[in-house]
Coordinates of N, CA and C in Angstrom, one line a residue:
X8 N -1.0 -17.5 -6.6 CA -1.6 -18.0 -7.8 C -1.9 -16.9 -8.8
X9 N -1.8 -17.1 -10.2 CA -1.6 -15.7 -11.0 C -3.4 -16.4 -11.7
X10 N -3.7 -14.6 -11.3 CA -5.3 -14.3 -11.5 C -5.1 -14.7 -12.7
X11 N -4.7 -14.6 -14.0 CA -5.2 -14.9 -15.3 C -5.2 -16.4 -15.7
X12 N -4.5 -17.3 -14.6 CA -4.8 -19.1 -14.7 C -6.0 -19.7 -14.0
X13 N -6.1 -18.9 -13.0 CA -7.6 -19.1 -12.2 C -8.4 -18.6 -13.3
X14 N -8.8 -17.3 -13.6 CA -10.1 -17.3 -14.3 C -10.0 -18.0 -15.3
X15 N -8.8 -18.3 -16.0 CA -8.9 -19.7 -17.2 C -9.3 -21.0 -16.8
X16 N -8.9 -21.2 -15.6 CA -9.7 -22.7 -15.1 C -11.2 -22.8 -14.8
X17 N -11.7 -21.6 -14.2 CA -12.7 -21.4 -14.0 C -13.7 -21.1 -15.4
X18 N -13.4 -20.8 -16.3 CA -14.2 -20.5 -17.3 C -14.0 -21.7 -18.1
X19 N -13.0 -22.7 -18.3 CA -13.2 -23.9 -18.8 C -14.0 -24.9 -18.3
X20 N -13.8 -24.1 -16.8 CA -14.7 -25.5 -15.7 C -16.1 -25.5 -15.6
X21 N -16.6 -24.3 -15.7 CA -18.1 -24.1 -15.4 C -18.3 -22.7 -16.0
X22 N -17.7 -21.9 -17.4 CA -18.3 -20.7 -17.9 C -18.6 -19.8 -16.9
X23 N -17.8 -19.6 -15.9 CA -18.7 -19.0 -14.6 C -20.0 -19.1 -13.6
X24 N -20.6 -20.2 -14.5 CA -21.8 -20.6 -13.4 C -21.4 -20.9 -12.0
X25 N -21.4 -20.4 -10.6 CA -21.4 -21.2 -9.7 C -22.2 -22.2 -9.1
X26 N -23.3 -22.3 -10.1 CA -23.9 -23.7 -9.4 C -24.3 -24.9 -10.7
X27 N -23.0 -24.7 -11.2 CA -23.0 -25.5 -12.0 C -22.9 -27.1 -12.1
X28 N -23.4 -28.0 -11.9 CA -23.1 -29.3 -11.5 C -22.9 -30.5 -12.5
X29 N -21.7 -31.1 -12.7 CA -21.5 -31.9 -14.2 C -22.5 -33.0 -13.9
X30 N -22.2 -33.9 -15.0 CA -22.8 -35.4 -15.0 C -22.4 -36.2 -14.0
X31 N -21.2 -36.4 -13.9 CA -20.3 -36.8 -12.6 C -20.3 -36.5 -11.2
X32 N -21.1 -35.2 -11.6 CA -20.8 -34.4 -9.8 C -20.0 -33.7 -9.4
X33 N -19.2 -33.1 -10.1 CA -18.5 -32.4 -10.3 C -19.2 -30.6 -9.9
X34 N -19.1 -29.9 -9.2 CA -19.8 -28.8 -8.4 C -19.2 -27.7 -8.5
X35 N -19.7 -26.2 -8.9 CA -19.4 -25.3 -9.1 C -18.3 -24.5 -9.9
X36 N -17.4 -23.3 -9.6 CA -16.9 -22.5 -10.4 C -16.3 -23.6 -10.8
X37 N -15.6 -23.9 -9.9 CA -14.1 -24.5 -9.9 C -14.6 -26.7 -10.6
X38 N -15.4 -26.8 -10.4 CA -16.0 -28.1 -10.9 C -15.1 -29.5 -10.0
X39 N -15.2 -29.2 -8.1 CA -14.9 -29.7 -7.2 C -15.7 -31.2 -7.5
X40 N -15.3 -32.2 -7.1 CA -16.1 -33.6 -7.1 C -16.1 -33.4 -5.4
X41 N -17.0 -34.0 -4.8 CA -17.6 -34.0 -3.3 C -16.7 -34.2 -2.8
X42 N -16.1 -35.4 -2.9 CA -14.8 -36.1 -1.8 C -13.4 -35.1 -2.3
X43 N -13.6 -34.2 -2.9 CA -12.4 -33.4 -2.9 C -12.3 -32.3 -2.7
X44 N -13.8 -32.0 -2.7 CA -14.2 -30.4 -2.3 C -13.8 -31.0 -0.3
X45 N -14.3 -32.1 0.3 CA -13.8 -32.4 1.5 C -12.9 -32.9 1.6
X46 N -12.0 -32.9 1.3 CA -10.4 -32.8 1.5 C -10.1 -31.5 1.7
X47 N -10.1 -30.8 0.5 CA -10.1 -29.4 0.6 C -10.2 -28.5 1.7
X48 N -11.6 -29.0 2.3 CA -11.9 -28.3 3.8 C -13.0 -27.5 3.0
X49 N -13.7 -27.9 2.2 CA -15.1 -26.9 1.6 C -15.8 -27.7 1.8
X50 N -16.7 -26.6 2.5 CA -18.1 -27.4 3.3 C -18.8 -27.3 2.2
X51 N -19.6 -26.4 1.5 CA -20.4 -26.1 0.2 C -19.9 -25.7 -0.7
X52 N -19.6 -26.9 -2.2 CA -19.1 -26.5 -2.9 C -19.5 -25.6 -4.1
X53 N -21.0 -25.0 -3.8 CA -21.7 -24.4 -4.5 C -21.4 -22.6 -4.1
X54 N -21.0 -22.5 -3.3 CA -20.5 -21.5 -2.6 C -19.6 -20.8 -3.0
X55 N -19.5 -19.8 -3.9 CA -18.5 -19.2 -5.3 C -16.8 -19.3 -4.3
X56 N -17.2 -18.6 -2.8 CA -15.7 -18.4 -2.3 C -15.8 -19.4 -2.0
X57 N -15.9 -20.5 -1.4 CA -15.5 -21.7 -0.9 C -15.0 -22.5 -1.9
X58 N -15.7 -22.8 -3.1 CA -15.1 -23.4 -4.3 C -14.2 -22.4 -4.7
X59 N -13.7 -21.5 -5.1 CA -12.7 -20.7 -5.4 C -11.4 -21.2 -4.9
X60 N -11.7 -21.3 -3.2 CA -10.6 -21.5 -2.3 C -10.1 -22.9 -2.6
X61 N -11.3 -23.6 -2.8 CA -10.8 -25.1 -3.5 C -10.3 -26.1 -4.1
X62 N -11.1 -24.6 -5.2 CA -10.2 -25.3 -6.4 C -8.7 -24.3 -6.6
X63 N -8.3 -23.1 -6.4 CA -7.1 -23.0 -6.0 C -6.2 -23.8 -5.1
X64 N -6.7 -24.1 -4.1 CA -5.5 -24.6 -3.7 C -5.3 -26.5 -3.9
X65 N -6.2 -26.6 -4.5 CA -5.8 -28.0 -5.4 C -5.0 -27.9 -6.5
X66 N -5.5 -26.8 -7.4 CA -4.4 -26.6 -8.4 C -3.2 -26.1 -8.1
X67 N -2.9 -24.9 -6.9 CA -1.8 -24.9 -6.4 C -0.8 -26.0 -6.1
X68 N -1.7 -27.0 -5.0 CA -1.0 -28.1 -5.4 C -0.4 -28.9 -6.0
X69 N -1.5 -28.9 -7.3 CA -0.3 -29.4 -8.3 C 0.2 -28.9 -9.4
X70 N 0.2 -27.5 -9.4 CA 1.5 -27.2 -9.9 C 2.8 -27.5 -9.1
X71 N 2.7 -27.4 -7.7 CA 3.7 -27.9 -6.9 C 4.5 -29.0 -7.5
X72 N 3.5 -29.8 -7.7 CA 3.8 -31.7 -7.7 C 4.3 -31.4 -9.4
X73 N 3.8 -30.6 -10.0 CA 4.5 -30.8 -11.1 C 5.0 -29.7 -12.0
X74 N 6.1 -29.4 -10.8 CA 7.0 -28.0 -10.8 C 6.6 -26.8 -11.6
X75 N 5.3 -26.2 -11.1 CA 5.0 -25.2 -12.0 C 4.7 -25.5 -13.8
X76 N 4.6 -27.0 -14.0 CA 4.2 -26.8 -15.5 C 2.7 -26.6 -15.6
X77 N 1.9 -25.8 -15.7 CA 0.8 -25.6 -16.5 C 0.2 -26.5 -16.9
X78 N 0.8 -27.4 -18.2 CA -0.1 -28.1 -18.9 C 0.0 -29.4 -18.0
X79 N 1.0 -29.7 -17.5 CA 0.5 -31.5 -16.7 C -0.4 -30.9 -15.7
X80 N -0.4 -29.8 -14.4 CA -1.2 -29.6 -13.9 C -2.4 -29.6 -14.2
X81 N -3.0 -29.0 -15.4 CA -4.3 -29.0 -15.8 C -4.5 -30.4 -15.9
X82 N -3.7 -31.0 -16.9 CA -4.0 -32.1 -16.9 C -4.9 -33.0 -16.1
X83 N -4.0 -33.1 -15.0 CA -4.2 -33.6 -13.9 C -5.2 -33.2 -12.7
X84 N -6.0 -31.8 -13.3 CA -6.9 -31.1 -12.6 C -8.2 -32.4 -13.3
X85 N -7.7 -31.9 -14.4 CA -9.4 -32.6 -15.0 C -9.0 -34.7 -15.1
X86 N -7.7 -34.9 -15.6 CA -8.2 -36.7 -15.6 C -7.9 -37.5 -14.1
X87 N -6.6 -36.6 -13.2 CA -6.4 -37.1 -12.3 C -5.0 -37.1 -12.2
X88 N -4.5 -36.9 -11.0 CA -2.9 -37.4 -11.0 C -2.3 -38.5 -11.4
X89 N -3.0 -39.0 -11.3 CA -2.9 -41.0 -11.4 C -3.1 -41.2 -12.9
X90 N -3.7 -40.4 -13.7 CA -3.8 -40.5 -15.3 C -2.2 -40.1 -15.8
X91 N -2.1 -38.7 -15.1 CA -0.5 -38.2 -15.9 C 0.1 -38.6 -15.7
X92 N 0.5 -39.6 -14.1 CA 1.7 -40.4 -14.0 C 1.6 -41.8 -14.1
X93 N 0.6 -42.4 -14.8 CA 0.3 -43.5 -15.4 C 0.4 -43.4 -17.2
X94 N 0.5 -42.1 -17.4 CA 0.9 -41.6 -19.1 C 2.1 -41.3 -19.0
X95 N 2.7 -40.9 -18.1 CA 3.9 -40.2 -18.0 C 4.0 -38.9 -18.8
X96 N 2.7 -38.4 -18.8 CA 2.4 -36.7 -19.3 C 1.4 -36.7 -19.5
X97 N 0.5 -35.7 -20.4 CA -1.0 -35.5 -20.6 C -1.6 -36.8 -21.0
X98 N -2.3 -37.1 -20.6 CA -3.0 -38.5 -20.7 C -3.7 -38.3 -22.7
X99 N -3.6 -39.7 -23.0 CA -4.0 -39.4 -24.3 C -5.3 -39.5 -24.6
X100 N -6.0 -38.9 -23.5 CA -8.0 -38.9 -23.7 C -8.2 -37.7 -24.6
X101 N -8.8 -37.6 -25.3 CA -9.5 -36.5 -26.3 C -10.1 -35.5 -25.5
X102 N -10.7 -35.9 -24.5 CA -11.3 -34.0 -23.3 C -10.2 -33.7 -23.0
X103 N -9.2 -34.5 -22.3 CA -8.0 -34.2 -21.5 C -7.2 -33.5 -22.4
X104 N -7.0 -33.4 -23.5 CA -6.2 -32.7 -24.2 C -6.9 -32.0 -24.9
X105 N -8.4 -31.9 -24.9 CA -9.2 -30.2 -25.5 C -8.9 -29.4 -24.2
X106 N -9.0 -30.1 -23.2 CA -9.3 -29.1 -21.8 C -8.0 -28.7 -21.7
X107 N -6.7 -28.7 -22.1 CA -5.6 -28.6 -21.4 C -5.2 -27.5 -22.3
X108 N -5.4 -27.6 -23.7 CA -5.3 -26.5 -25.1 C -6.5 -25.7 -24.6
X109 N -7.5 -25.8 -24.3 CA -8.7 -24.7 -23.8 C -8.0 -23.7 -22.5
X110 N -7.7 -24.1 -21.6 CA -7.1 -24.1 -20.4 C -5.9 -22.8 -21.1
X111 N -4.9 -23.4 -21.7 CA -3.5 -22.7 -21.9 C -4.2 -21.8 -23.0
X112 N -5.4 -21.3 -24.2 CA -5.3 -20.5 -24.6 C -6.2 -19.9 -23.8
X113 N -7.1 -19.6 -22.9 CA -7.8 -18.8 -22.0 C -7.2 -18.0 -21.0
X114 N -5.9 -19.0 -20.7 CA -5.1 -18.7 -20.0 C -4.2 -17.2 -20.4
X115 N -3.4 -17.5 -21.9 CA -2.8 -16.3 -22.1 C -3.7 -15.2 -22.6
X116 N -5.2 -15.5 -23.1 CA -6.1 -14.4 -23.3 C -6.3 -13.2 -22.1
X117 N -6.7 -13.9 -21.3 CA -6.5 -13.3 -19.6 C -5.0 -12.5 -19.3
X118 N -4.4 -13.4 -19.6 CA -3.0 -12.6 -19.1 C -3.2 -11.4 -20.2
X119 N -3.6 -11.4 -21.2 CA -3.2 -10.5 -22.2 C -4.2 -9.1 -21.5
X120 N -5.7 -9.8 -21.2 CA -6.5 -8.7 -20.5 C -6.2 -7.7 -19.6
X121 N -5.9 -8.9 -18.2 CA -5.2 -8.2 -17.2 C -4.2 -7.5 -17.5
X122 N -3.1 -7.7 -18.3 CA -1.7 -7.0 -18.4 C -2.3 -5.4 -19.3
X123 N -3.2 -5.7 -20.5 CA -3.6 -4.1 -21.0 C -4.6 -3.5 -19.6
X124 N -5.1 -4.3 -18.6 CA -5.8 -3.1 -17.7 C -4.7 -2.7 -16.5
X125 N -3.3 -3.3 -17.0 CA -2.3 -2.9 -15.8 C -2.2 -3.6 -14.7
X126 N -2.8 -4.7 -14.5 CA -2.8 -5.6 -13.3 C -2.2 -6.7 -13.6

């Protein structure tokens, strides 16, 4: 997973709070909902590495599921899989499409970071 899309998801999801918890329920860095932080195999989703590992490898996931595109994946981090392939692309909700533009410019800000510190 390329560090500069993680700390973009992570800074859209919770500004770096780890114990950050939405209206929804939604829990920590990574903004895991309970029944998916246990799928996952995260016991405490308040737990910066355990949510980290979490929410990586759910979004690894789906980028899988949707061949490495960025923006359906995000998508689908925040409305759901079942939104983008019930839209047949970014769902047309107003967060879903701030978060997904938030997401892809945070994203190349970071790459821009990491790449001037050489990493």
């Amino acid at each position: 997973m390329e560090p500069a899309l993680i700390r973009a998801l992570i800074h859209a999801e919770s500004a770096f709070n780890p114990l950050a918890v939405s209206r929804k329920g939604a829990m920590g860095l990574t903004q895991l909902m309970p029944a998916t932080a246990r799928e996952l195999g995260v016991g405490n989703a308040l737990l910066a590495e355990q949510n980290i590992f979490g929410g990586v490898k759910y979004l690894s996931g789906l980028l899988k599921q949707y061949d490495g595109n960025v923006a359906l994946a995000t998508a689908a981090y925040n409305a759901g899989a079942g939104a983008v392939q019930k839209h047949g692309g970014i769902p047309p909700y107003a967060e879903t499409r701030a978060y997904v533009a938030r997401v892809k410019l945070l994203h190349q800000r970071y790459k821009e970071m990491l790449s001037a510190r050489g990493l």
